[in-house]
Amino acid sequence: MTETLQQDEPVAMPVRTFGKQARSMAGYALATALMFVSPLFVFIPASLLHCGIRMGRRAALLLLVLSTAAAALLIYPAAAAASAAEASASYGFLLGLFLAIAVPALAVLPRVERGEKFGRVLLSALVLSVVGLAVTELTMRTFAHVSLYAAQVADVHAQTAVMVGQFVKAGYPADRFQFLQKWTDLCVPASLLTAAATAFVFSLVMLGRLRAWRDFLVRRTPDAVIANPYRFRYLSLPEWLLFAFVIGGLSPLASGMLQQVGANILVITLFLYLLQGLAMFRMFVAATGAGPMGSLFAWMLLGILTLTGIAPLLLCIAGLFDSFFDFRHFNRKDHSDESHSH
């Protein structure tokens, strides 16, 4: 899994004038602010990491401050015209993105610069996301006297009730869905963490494809052979995550708060193993040399199996057992047919 870059002369860092740096920072700030207020929030870590790689950690910190302030200004007109509860929800959502996605992304920037393994960087960011979500909830309760968590639970409960109602109208017994309603309500925090995990994975994969990252690798490692750890196919979770899976698996035997904590640990752990299973699938598709059309067919087949419910189960199992057997070890070589379907 290496990329070979031939160098006849050392690569020097380009000289950037203050004007160019200011324009770059303005562009970063505007783009990142728009990500804060749109579904593109999954790429906030990519923007911060890319800025840090190109312009340094201080620039990334400045970007975080400027983009968050700009995002607050963007949502101010709508928040001012809305009710107090809606305005609090808008600013609470912004605070959650800041503390649970943006700050953890900036915190793992040194790990990314050192080229640490994909899985370790992802897990480090997720642990910080848990702290960020907790601080967001505590802050909103203290200063705005609202609970974002309670509002999210109520929203999920209502959506699940509508879905269950449709099945009941179709003739299915209502008692079959009591378990689903209960565990959906319990696992709201895990759903937020899955969104954060998706953001970190998308952003790290995107970073691995950008020229600034490749140039950074050349500057950091003057040798001709340079490893790029942030391709999706290389995602491998730390072995200690197995303990979290076991703890979460015991949640049905518990009750109260212990059951809720265990259920959320189980859900996010299964989601991470699903991602690892997808990374294995991507590795094997690339190893076959199928080409773009063959890869497209393989992913379409996987999508069909996902609709039947078979693929997610198999991918979770494969991702779990990869921690024991390291199925991809014999394929740890780069392939020139790497497509954009990460």
mmCIF file of C-alpha atoms in Angstrom:
data_model
loop_
_atom_site.group_PDB
_atom_site.id
_atom_site.type_symbol
_atom_site.label_atom_id
_atom_site.label_comp_id
_atom_site.label_asym_id
_atom_site.label_seq_id
_atom_site.Cartn_x
_atom_site.Cartn_y
_atom_site.Cartn_z
ATOM 1 C CA MET A 1 0.000 0.000 0.000
ATOM 2 C CA THR A 2 2.460 2.579 -1.078
ATOM 3 C CA GLU A 3 2.629 5.351 -3.561
ATOM 4 C CA THR A 4 5.925 5.872 -5.362
ATOM 5 C CA LEU A 5 6.878 9.451 -6.077
ATOM 6 C CA GLN A 6 10.097 10.043 -7.974
ATOM 7 C CA GLN A 7 12.145 13.033 -6.871
ATOM 8 C CA ASP A 8 15.217 14.338 -8.619
ATOM 9 C CA GLU A 9 15.461 17.373 -6.365
ATOM 10 C CA PRO A 10 14.133 18.169 -2.883
ATOM 11 C CA VAL A 11 10.659 19.675 -2.876
ATOM 12 C CA ALA A 12 10.716 23.173 -1.424
ATOM 13 C CA MET A 13 7.709 24.751 0.224
ATOM 14 C CA PRO A 14 6.246 27.483 -1.998
ATOM 15 C CA VAL A 15 6.612 31.038 -0.770
ATOM 16 C CA ARG A 16 3.196 32.493 -0.044
ATOM 17 C CA THR A 17 2.770 36.229 0.300
ATOM 18 C CA PHE A 18 0.537 37.750 2.968
ATOM 19 C CA GLY A 19 -2.033 38.661 0.338
ATOM 20 C CA LYS A 20 -2.266 35.096 -0.948
ATOM 21 C CA GLN A 21 -2.508 33.771 2.584
ATOM 22 C CA ALA A 22 -5.295 36.235 3.413
ATOM 23 C CA ARG A 23 -7.245 35.303 0.281
ATOM 24 C CA SER A 24 -6.792 31.606 1.004
ATOM 25 C CA MET A 25 -7.974 32.081 4.578
ATOM 26 C CA ALA A 26 -11.022 34.057 3.435
ATOM 27 C CA GLY A 27 -11.915 31.301 0.976
ATOM 28 C CA TYR A 28 -11.462 28.601 3.616
ATOM 29 C CA ALA A 29 -13.569 30.565 6.130
ATOM 30 C CA LEU A 30 -16.452 31.162 3.705
ATOM 31 C CA ALA A 31 -16.530 27.573 2.469
ATOM 32 C CA THR A 32 -16.337 26.133 5.995
ATOM 33 C CA ALA A 33 -19.022 28.511 7.291
ATOM 34 C CA LEU A 34 -21.359 27.272 4.552
ATOM 35 C CA MET A 35 -20.582 23.698 5.606
ATOM 36 C CA PHE A 36 -21.681 24.549 9.174
ATOM 37 C CA VAL A 37 -25.142 25.601 7.981
ATOM 38 C CA SER A 38 -25.753 22.906 5.350
ATOM 39 C CA PRO A 39 -25.708 19.096 4.982
ATOM 40 C CA LEU A 40 -22.100 19.493 3.823
ATOM 41 C CA PHE A 41 -21.045 19.560 7.484
ATOM 42 C CA VAL A 42 -19.526 16.101 6.854
ATOM 43 C CA PHE A 43 -16.622 17.872 5.133
ATOM 44 C CA ILE A 44 -15.822 20.312 7.958
ATOM 45 C CA PRO A 45 -12.923 18.123 9.168
ATOM 46 C CA ALA A 46 -11.537 17.967 5.619
ATOM 47 C CA SER A 47 -11.469 21.765 5.383
ATOM 48 C CA LEU A 48 -9.726 22.168 8.740
ATOM 49 C CA LEU A 49 -7.212 19.396 8.076
ATOM 50 C CA HIS A 50 -6.442 20.669 4.580
ATOM 51 C CA CYS A 51 -5.887 24.189 5.912
ATOM 52 C CA GLY A 52 -3.629 22.849 8.664
ATOM 53 C CA ILE A 53 -1.578 20.821 6.176
ATOM 54 C CA ARG A 54 -1.165 23.758 3.784
ATOM 55 C CA MET A 55 -0.845 26.721 6.149
ATOM 56 C CA GLY A 56 -0.041 25.319 9.583
ATOM 57 C CA ARG A 57 -1.867 24.591 12.821
ATOM 58 C CA ARG A 58 -2.301 28.233 13.806
ATOM 59 C CA ALA A 59 -4.009 28.918 10.505
ATOM 60 C CA ALA A 60 -6.339 25.967 11.093
ATOM 61 C CA LEU A 61 -7.210 27.323 14.539
ATOM 62 C CA LEU A 62 -7.896 30.756 13.074
ATOM 63 C CA LEU A 63 -10.056 29.120 10.410
ATOM 64 C CA LEU A 64 -12.094 27.364 13.095
ATOM 65 C CA VAL A 65 -12.791 30.659 14.874
ATOM 66 C CA LEU A 66 -13.569 32.656 11.723
ATOM 67 C CA SER A 67 -15.795 30.024 10.117
ATOM 68 C CA THR A 68 -17.809 29.463 13.300
ATOM 69 C CA ALA A 69 -18.347 33.203 13.732
ATOM 70 C CA ALA A 70 -19.378 33.529 10.089
ATOM 71 C CA ALA A 71 -21.782 30.601 10.459
ATOM 72 C CA ALA A 72 -23.356 32.259 13.501
ATOM 73 C CA LEU A 73 -23.894 35.419 11.432
ATOM 74 C CA LEU A 74 -25.439 33.380 8.620
ATOM 75 C CA ILE A 75 -28.051 31.787 10.870
ATOM 76 C CA TYR A 76 -28.762 34.987 12.850
ATOM 77 C CA PRO A 77 -31.489 36.412 10.530
ATOM 78 C CA ALA A 78 -33.513 33.180 10.611
ATOM 79 C CA ALA A 79 -32.925 32.711 14.341
ATOM 80 C CA ALA A 80 -33.992 36.307 15.097
ATOM 81 C CA ALA A 81 -37.290 35.805 13.257
ATOM 82 C CA ALA A 82 -37.984 32.413 14.864
ATOM 83 C CA SER A 83 -39.276 31.535 18.296
ATOM 84 C CA ALA A 84 -36.933 31.297 21.264
ATOM 85 C CA ALA A 85 -37.005 27.494 21.176
ATOM 86 C CA GLU A 86 -36.195 27.373 17.462
ATOM 87 C CA ALA A 87 -33.409 29.925 17.836
ATOM 88 C CA SER A 88 -31.909 27.927 20.708
ATOM 89 C CA ALA A 89 -32.078 24.775 18.597
ATOM 90 C CA SER A 90 -30.285 26.505 15.699
ATOM 91 C CA TYR A 91 -27.464 27.800 17.856
ATOM 92 C CA GLY A 92 -27.309 24.518 19.753
ATOM 93 C CA PHE A 93 -26.855 22.640 16.479
ATOM 94 C CA LEU A 94 -24.031 25.006 15.539
ATOM 95 C CA LEU A 95 -22.421 24.525 18.947
ATOM 96 C CA GLY A 96 -22.709 20.755 18.548
ATOM 97 C CA LEU A 97 -20.941 20.840 15.183
ATOM 98 C CA PHE A 98 -18.254 23.066 16.659
ATOM 99 C CA LEU A 99 -17.553 20.882 19.710
ATOM 100 C CA ALA A 100 -18.303 17.401 18.349
ATOM 101 C CA ILE A 101 -16.876 17.619 14.818
ATOM 102 C CA ALA A 102 -14.741 20.720 14.234
ATOM 103 C CA VAL A 103 -12.775 20.740 17.502
ATOM 104 C CA PRO A 104 -12.016 16.977 17.396
ATOM 105 C CA ALA A 105 -10.853 17.354 13.783
ATOM 106 C CA LEU A 106 -8.453 20.091 14.822
ATOM 107 C CA ALA A 107 -7.305 18.053 17.820
ATOM 108 C CA VAL A 108 -6.314 15.048 15.653
ATOM 109 C CA LEU A 109 -4.431 17.233 13.157
ATOM 110 C CA PRO A 110 -1.043 16.388 14.781
ATOM 111 C CA ARG A 111 -1.875 12.672 14.478
ATOM 112 C CA VAL A 112 -2.723 13.145 10.806
ATOM 113 C CA GLU A 113 0.535 15.020 10.240
ATOM 114 C CA ARG A 114 2.408 12.082 11.758
ATOM 115 C CA GLY A 115 0.548 9.718 9.421
ATOM 116 C CA GLU A 116 -0.946 7.592 12.183
ATOM 117 C CA LYS A 117 -3.215 4.727 11.202
ATOM 118 C CA PHE A 118 -6.665 5.494 9.852
ATOM 119 C CA GLY A 119 -8.508 3.579 12.566
ATOM 120 C CA ARG A 120 -6.609 5.168 15.440
ATOM 121 C CA VAL A 121 -7.234 8.673 14.145
ATOM 122 C CA LEU A 122 -10.927 7.893 13.658
ATOM 123 C CA LEU A 123 -11.366 6.463 17.157
ATOM 124 C CA SER A 124 -9.485 9.384 18.740
ATOM 125 C CA ALA A 125 -11.770 11.849 16.997
ATOM 126 C CA LEU A 126 -14.873 9.898 18.050
ATOM 127 C CA VAL A 127 -13.871 9.856 21.708
ATOM 128 C CA LEU A 128 -13.486 13.629 21.553
ATOM 129 C CA SER A 129 -16.884 13.820 19.840
ATOM 130 C CA VAL A 130 -18.493 12.110 22.826
ATOM 131 C CA VAL A 131 -16.998 14.768 25.084
ATOM 132 C CA GLY A 132 -18.117 17.499 22.700
ATOM 133 C CA LEU A 133 -21.716 16.252 22.660
ATOM 134 C CA ALA A 134 -21.780 16.089 26.452
ATOM 135 C CA VAL A 135 -20.404 19.629 26.777
ATOM 136 C CA THR A 136 -22.939 20.880 24.214
ATOM 137 C CA GLU A 137 -25.849 19.394 26.156
ATOM 138 C CA LEU A 138 -24.571 20.762 29.469
ATOM 139 C CA THR A 139 -23.983 24.224 27.980
ATOM 140 C CA MET A 140 -27.452 24.456 26.452
ATOM 141 C CA ARG A 141 -29.111 23.309 29.656
ATOM 142 C CA THR A 142 -27.152 25.821 31.727
ATOM 143 C CA PHE A 143 -27.435 28.922 29.577
ATOM 144 C CA ALA A 144 -30.471 28.346 27.327
ATOM 145 C CA HIS A 145 -32.464 26.097 29.698
ATOM 146 C CA VAL A 146 -33.217 23.647 26.894
ATOM 147 C CA SER A 147 -32.193 20.052 26.337
ATOM 148 C CA LEU A 148 -31.095 19.274 22.805
ATOM 149 C CA TYR A 149 -30.967 15.599 23.719
ATOM 150 C CA ALA A 150 -34.596 15.552 24.895
ATOM 151 C CA ALA A 151 -35.679 17.382 21.738
ATOM 152 C CA GLN A 152 -33.797 14.883 19.569
ATOM 153 C CA VAL A 153 -35.339 11.933 21.414
ATOM 154 C CA ALA A 154 -38.828 13.391 20.959
ATOM 155 C CA ASP A 155 -38.205 13.924 17.256
ATOM 156 C CA VAL A 156 -36.882 10.381 16.726
ATOM 157 C CA HIS A 157 -39.762 8.958 18.769
ATOM 158 C CA ALA A 158 -42.304 10.775 16.600
ATOM 159 C CA GLN A 159 -40.658 9.611 13.362
ATOM 160 C CA THR A 160 -40.505 6.008 14.576
ATOM 161 C CA ALA A 161 -44.153 6.162 15.660
ATOM 162 C CA VAL A 162 -45.168 7.284 12.168
ATOM 163 C CA MET A 163 -43.209 4.433 10.591
ATOM 164 C CA VAL A 164 -44.667 1.875 13.017
ATOM 165 C CA GLY A 165 -48.144 3.239 12.352
ATOM 166 C CA GLN A 166 -47.721 2.558 8.648
ATOM 167 C CA PHE A 167 -46.781 -1.071 9.332
ATOM 168 C CA VAL A 168 -49.728 -1.472 11.708
ATOM 169 C CA LYS A 169 -52.088 -0.139 9.029
ATOM 170 C CA ALA A 170 -50.630 -2.713 6.651
ATOM 171 C CA GLY A 171 -51.747 -5.449 9.042
ATOM 172 C CA TYR A 172 -48.664 -6.142 11.166
ATOM 173 C CA PRO A 173 -49.237 -6.603 14.940
ATOM 174 C CA ALA A 174 -48.312 -3.489 16.937
ATOM 175 C CA ASP A 175 -46.619 -5.464 19.713
ATOM 176 C CA ARG A 176 -43.866 -6.547 17.289
ATOM 177 C CA PHE A 177 -42.573 -2.979 17.147
ATOM 178 C CA GLN A 178 -42.425 -2.172 20.862
ATOM 179 C CA PHE A 179 -38.828 -3.358 21.023
ATOM 180 C CA LEU A 180 -37.907 -1.190 18.014
ATOM 181 C CA GLN A 181 -39.510 1.906 19.544
ATOM 182 C CA LYS A 182 -37.732 1.391 22.858
ATOM 183 C CA TRP A 183 -34.253 0.835 21.402
ATOM 184 C CA THR A 184 -34.598 3.623 18.867
ATOM 185 C CA ASP A 185 -35.235 6.051 21.705
ATOM 186 C CA LEU A 186 -32.330 4.640 23.707
ATOM 187 C CA CYS A 187 -29.798 4.910 20.870
ATOM 188 C CA VAL A 188 -30.204 8.570 19.902
ATOM 189 C CA PRO A 189 -26.633 9.449 21.052
ATOM 190 C CA ALA A 190 -25.256 6.631 18.894
ATOM 191 C CA SER A 191 -27.042 8.044 15.854
ATOM 192 C CA LEU A 192 -25.294 11.370 16.429
ATOM 193 C CA LEU A 193 -21.941 9.610 16.737
ATOM 194 C CA THR A 194 -22.513 7.693 13.504
ATOM 195 C CA ALA A 195 -22.953 11.055 11.760
ATOM 196 C CA ALA A 196 -19.685 12.260 13.310
ATOM 197 C CA ALA A 197 -17.897 9.042 12.284
ATOM 198 C CA THR A 198 -19.154 9.466 8.723
ATOM 199 C CA ALA A 199 -17.822 13.021 8.663
ATOM 200 C CA PHE A 200 -14.374 11.955 9.855
ATOM 201 C CA VAL A 201 -14.173 9.036 7.400
ATOM 202 C CA PHE A 202 -15.277 11.126 4.417
ATOM 203 C CA SER A 203 -12.880 13.907 5.320
ATOM 204 C CA LEU A 204 -9.848 11.688 5.878
ATOM 205 C CA VAL A 205 -10.453 9.872 2.595
ATOM 206 C CA MET A 206 -10.824 13.207 0.798
ATOM 207 C CA LEU A 207 -7.640 14.523 2.430
ATOM 208 C CA GLY A 208 -5.717 11.482 1.206
ATOM 209 C CA ARG A 209 -6.608 12.390 -2.380
ATOM 210 C CA LEU A 210 -5.671 16.071 -2.277
ATOM 211 C CA ARG A 211 -2.438 17.375 -3.741
ATOM 212 C CA ALA A 212 -1.578 19.346 -0.601
ATOM 213 C CA TRP A 213 -1.472 16.081 1.366
ATOM 214 C CA ARG A 214 0.780 14.420 -1.209
ATOM 215 C CA ASP A 215 3.121 17.405 -1.185
ATOM 216 C CA PHE A 216 3.170 17.304 2.600
ATOM 217 C CA LEU A 217 4.150 13.632 2.538
ATOM 218 C CA VAL A 218 7.017 14.417 0.174
ATOM 219 C CA ARG A 219 8.283 17.202 2.432
ATOM 220 C CA ARG A 220 7.944 15.056 5.547
ATOM 221 C CA THR A 221 9.543 11.952 4.014
ATOM 222 C CA PRO A 222 12.342 12.746 1.545
ATOM 223 C CA ASP A 223 12.529 9.058 0.555
ATOM 224 C CA ALA A 224 11.103 7.904 -2.759
ATOM 225 C CA VAL A 225 8.508 5.545 -1.238
ATOM 226 C CA ILE A 226 5.714 7.300 0.639
ATOM 227 C CA ALA A 227 2.770 5.583 2.337
ATOM 228 C CA ASN A 228 -0.661 7.194 2.243
ATOM 229 C CA PRO A 229 -2.688 5.681 5.125
ATOM 230 C CA TYR A 230 -5.918 7.570 4.420
ATOM 231 C CA ARG A 231 -7.483 5.537 1.674
ATOM 232 C CA PHE A 232 -10.761 3.970 2.653
ATOM 233 C CA ARG A 233 -9.493 0.475 1.862
ATOM 234 C CA TYR A 234 -6.855 0.866 4.604
ATOM 235 C CA LEU A 235 -9.350 1.519 7.426
ATOM 236 C CA SER A 236 -8.509 -0.910 10.218
ATOM 237 C CA LEU A 237 -9.883 -0.425 13.725
ATOM 238 C CA PRO A 238 -7.798 -0.937 16.887
ATOM 239 C CA GLU A 239 -8.114 -4.314 18.554
ATOM 240 C CA TRP A 240 -9.271 -2.800 21.853
ATOM 241 C CA LEU A 241 -12.594 -1.948 20.194
ATOM 242 C CA LEU A 242 -13.499 -5.618 20.697
ATOM 243 C CA PHE A 243 -13.847 -4.926 24.435
ATOM 244 C CA ALA A 244 -16.332 -2.157 23.664
ATOM 245 C CA PHE A 245 -18.292 -4.601 21.491
ATOM 246 C CA VAL A 246 -18.434 -7.151 24.317
ATOM 247 C CA ILE A 247 -19.518 -4.521 26.852
ATOM 248 C CA GLY A 248 -22.196 -3.242 24.507
ATOM 249 C CA GLY A 249 -23.389 -6.776 23.813
ATOM 250 C CA LEU A 250 -24.207 -7.196 27.497
ATOM 251 C CA SER A 251 -26.582 -4.208 27.467
ATOM 252 C CA PRO A 252 -29.800 -6.291 27.101
ATOM 253 C CA LEU A 253 -28.955 -7.889 30.457
ATOM 254 C CA ALA A 254 -28.724 -4.519 32.209
ATOM 255 C CA SER A 255 -31.341 -1.910 33.024
ATOM 256 C CA GLY A 256 -31.672 1.834 33.420
ATOM 257 C CA MET A 257 -28.703 4.034 32.597
ATOM 258 C CA LEU A 258 -26.316 1.078 32.236
ATOM 259 C CA GLN A 259 -28.546 -0.403 29.561
ATOM 260 C CA GLN A 260 -28.729 2.890 27.670
ATOM 261 C CA VAL A 261 -24.967 3.401 27.755
ATOM 262 C CA GLY A 262 -24.327 -0.200 26.686
ATOM 263 C CA ALA A 263 -26.862 -0.006 23.863
ATOM 264 C CA ASN A 264 -25.236 3.113 22.438
ATOM 265 C CA ILE A 265 -21.781 1.553 22.689
ATOM 266 C CA LEU A 266 -23.072 -1.515 20.848
ATOM 267 C CA VAL A 267 -24.671 0.509 18.029
ATOM 268 C CA ILE A 268 -21.666 2.730 17.343
ATOM 269 C CA THR A 269 -19.316 -0.275 17.564
ATOM 270 C CA LEU A 270 -21.380 -2.214 15.044
ATOM 271 C CA PHE A 271 -21.413 0.802 12.746
ATOM 272 C CA LEU A 272 -17.617 1.027 12.937
ATOM 273 C CA TYR A 273 -17.250 -2.663 12.137
ATOM 274 C CA LEU A 274 -19.639 -2.136 9.220
ATOM 275 C CA LEU A 275 -17.270 0.541 7.920
ATOM 276 C CA GLN A 276 -14.335 -1.826 8.337
ATOM 277 C CA GLY A 277 -16.258 -4.482 6.424
ATOM 278 C CA LEU A 278 -16.867 -1.996 3.610
ATOM 279 C CA ALA A 279 -13.152 -1.165 3.602
ATOM 280 C CA MET A 280 -12.375 -4.867 3.219
ATOM 281 C CA PHE A 281 -14.853 -5.101 0.353
ATOM 282 C CA ARG A 282 -13.169 -2.125 -1.329
ATOM 283 C CA MET A 283 -9.774 -3.765 -0.881
ATOM 284 C CA PHE A 284 -10.863 -7.032 -2.452
ATOM 285 C CA VAL A 285 -12.554 -5.264 -5.379
ATOM 286 C CA ALA A 286 -9.344 -3.328 -6.044
ATOM 287 C CA ALA A 287 -7.237 -6.483 -5.684
ATOM 288 C CA THR A 288 -9.174 -8.236 -8.448
ATOM 289 C CA GLY A 289 -8.231 -5.514 -10.954
ATOM 290 C CA ALA A 290 -11.890 -5.270 -11.988
ATOM 291 C CA GLY A 291 -11.559 -1.747 -13.384
ATOM 292 C CA PRO A 292 -14.196 1.017 -13.181
ATOM 293 C CA MET A 293 -17.041 -1.010 -14.714
ATOM 294 C CA GLY A 294 -16.288 -4.081 -12.647
ATOM 295 C CA SER A 295 -16.080 -1.993 -9.481
ATOM 296 C CA LEU A 296 -19.400 -0.331 -10.320
ATOM 297 C CA PHE A 297 -21.043 -3.721 -10.796
ATOM 298 C CA ALA A 298 -19.623 -4.973 -7.474
ATOM 299 C CA TRP A 299 -20.941 -1.936 -5.599
ATOM 300 C CA MET A 300 -24.345 -2.238 -7.281
ATOM 301 C CA LEU A 301 -24.534 -5.880 -6.219
ATOM 302 C CA LEU A 302 -23.625 -4.872 -2.683
ATOM 303 C CA GLY A 303 -26.387 -2.249 -2.755
ATOM 304 C CA ILE A 304 -28.947 -4.866 -3.790
ATOM 305 C CA LEU A 305 -27.839 -7.165 -0.973
ATOM 306 C CA THR A 306 -28.076 -4.217 1.423
ATOM 307 C CA LEU A 307 -31.748 -3.766 0.567
ATOM 308 C CA THR A 308 -32.355 -7.392 1.545
ATOM 309 C CA GLY A 309 -30.576 -6.872 4.886
ATOM 310 C CA ILE A 310 -27.957 -9.521 4.128
ATOM 311 C CA ALA A 311 -25.004 -7.271 3.258
ATOM 312 C CA PRO A 312 -24.929 -5.152 6.467
ATOM 313 C CA LEU A 313 -24.916 -8.294 8.607
ATOM 314 C CA LEU A 314 -22.143 -9.941 6.601
ATOM 315 C CA LEU A 315 -20.071 -6.746 6.517
ATOM 316 C CA CYS A 316 -20.356 -6.305 10.291
ATOM 317 C CA ILE A 317 -19.264 -9.901 10.850
ATOM 318 C CA ALA A 318 -16.375 -9.532 8.399
ATOM 319 C CA GLY A 319 -15.245 -6.278 10.024
ATOM 320 C CA LEU A 320 -15.417 -7.880 13.477
ATOM 321 C CA PHE A 321 -13.397 -10.959 12.541
ATOM 322 C CA ASP A 322 -10.871 -8.889 10.594
ATOM 323 C CA SER A 323 -9.571 -7.798 13.993
ATOM 324 C CA PHE A 324 -8.631 -11.434 14.644
ATOM 325 C CA PHE A 325 -7.505 -12.689 11.240
ATOM 326 C CA ASP A 326 -6.421 -9.552 9.342
ATOM 327 C CA PHE A 327 -7.927 -10.721 6.056
ATOM 328 C CA ARG A 328 -6.345 -7.893 4.071
ATOM 329 C CA HIS A 329 -2.767 -8.504 5.171
ATOM 330 C CA PHE A 330 -1.800 -10.549 2.128
ATOM 331 C CA ASN A 331 -3.142 -7.778 -0.140
ATOM 332 C CA ARG A 332 -1.268 -4.868 1.350
ATOM 333 C CA LYS A 333 0.036 -3.609 -1.954
ATOM 334 C CA ASP A 334 -1.098 -0.607 -3.962
ATOM 335 C CA HIS A 335 -3.071 -1.022 -7.176
ATOM 336 C CA SER A 336 -3.080 1.391 -10.060
ATOM 337 C CA ASP A 337 -6.796 0.832 -10.684
ATOM 338 C CA GLU A 338 -7.854 2.805 -7.605
ATOM 339 C CA SER A 339 -11.117 4.456 -8.553
ATOM 340 C CA HIS A 340 -13.017 7.292 -6.912
ATOM 341 C CA SER A 341 -15.655 5.007 -5.494
ATOM 342 C CA HIS A 342 -14.376 5.144 -1.925
#
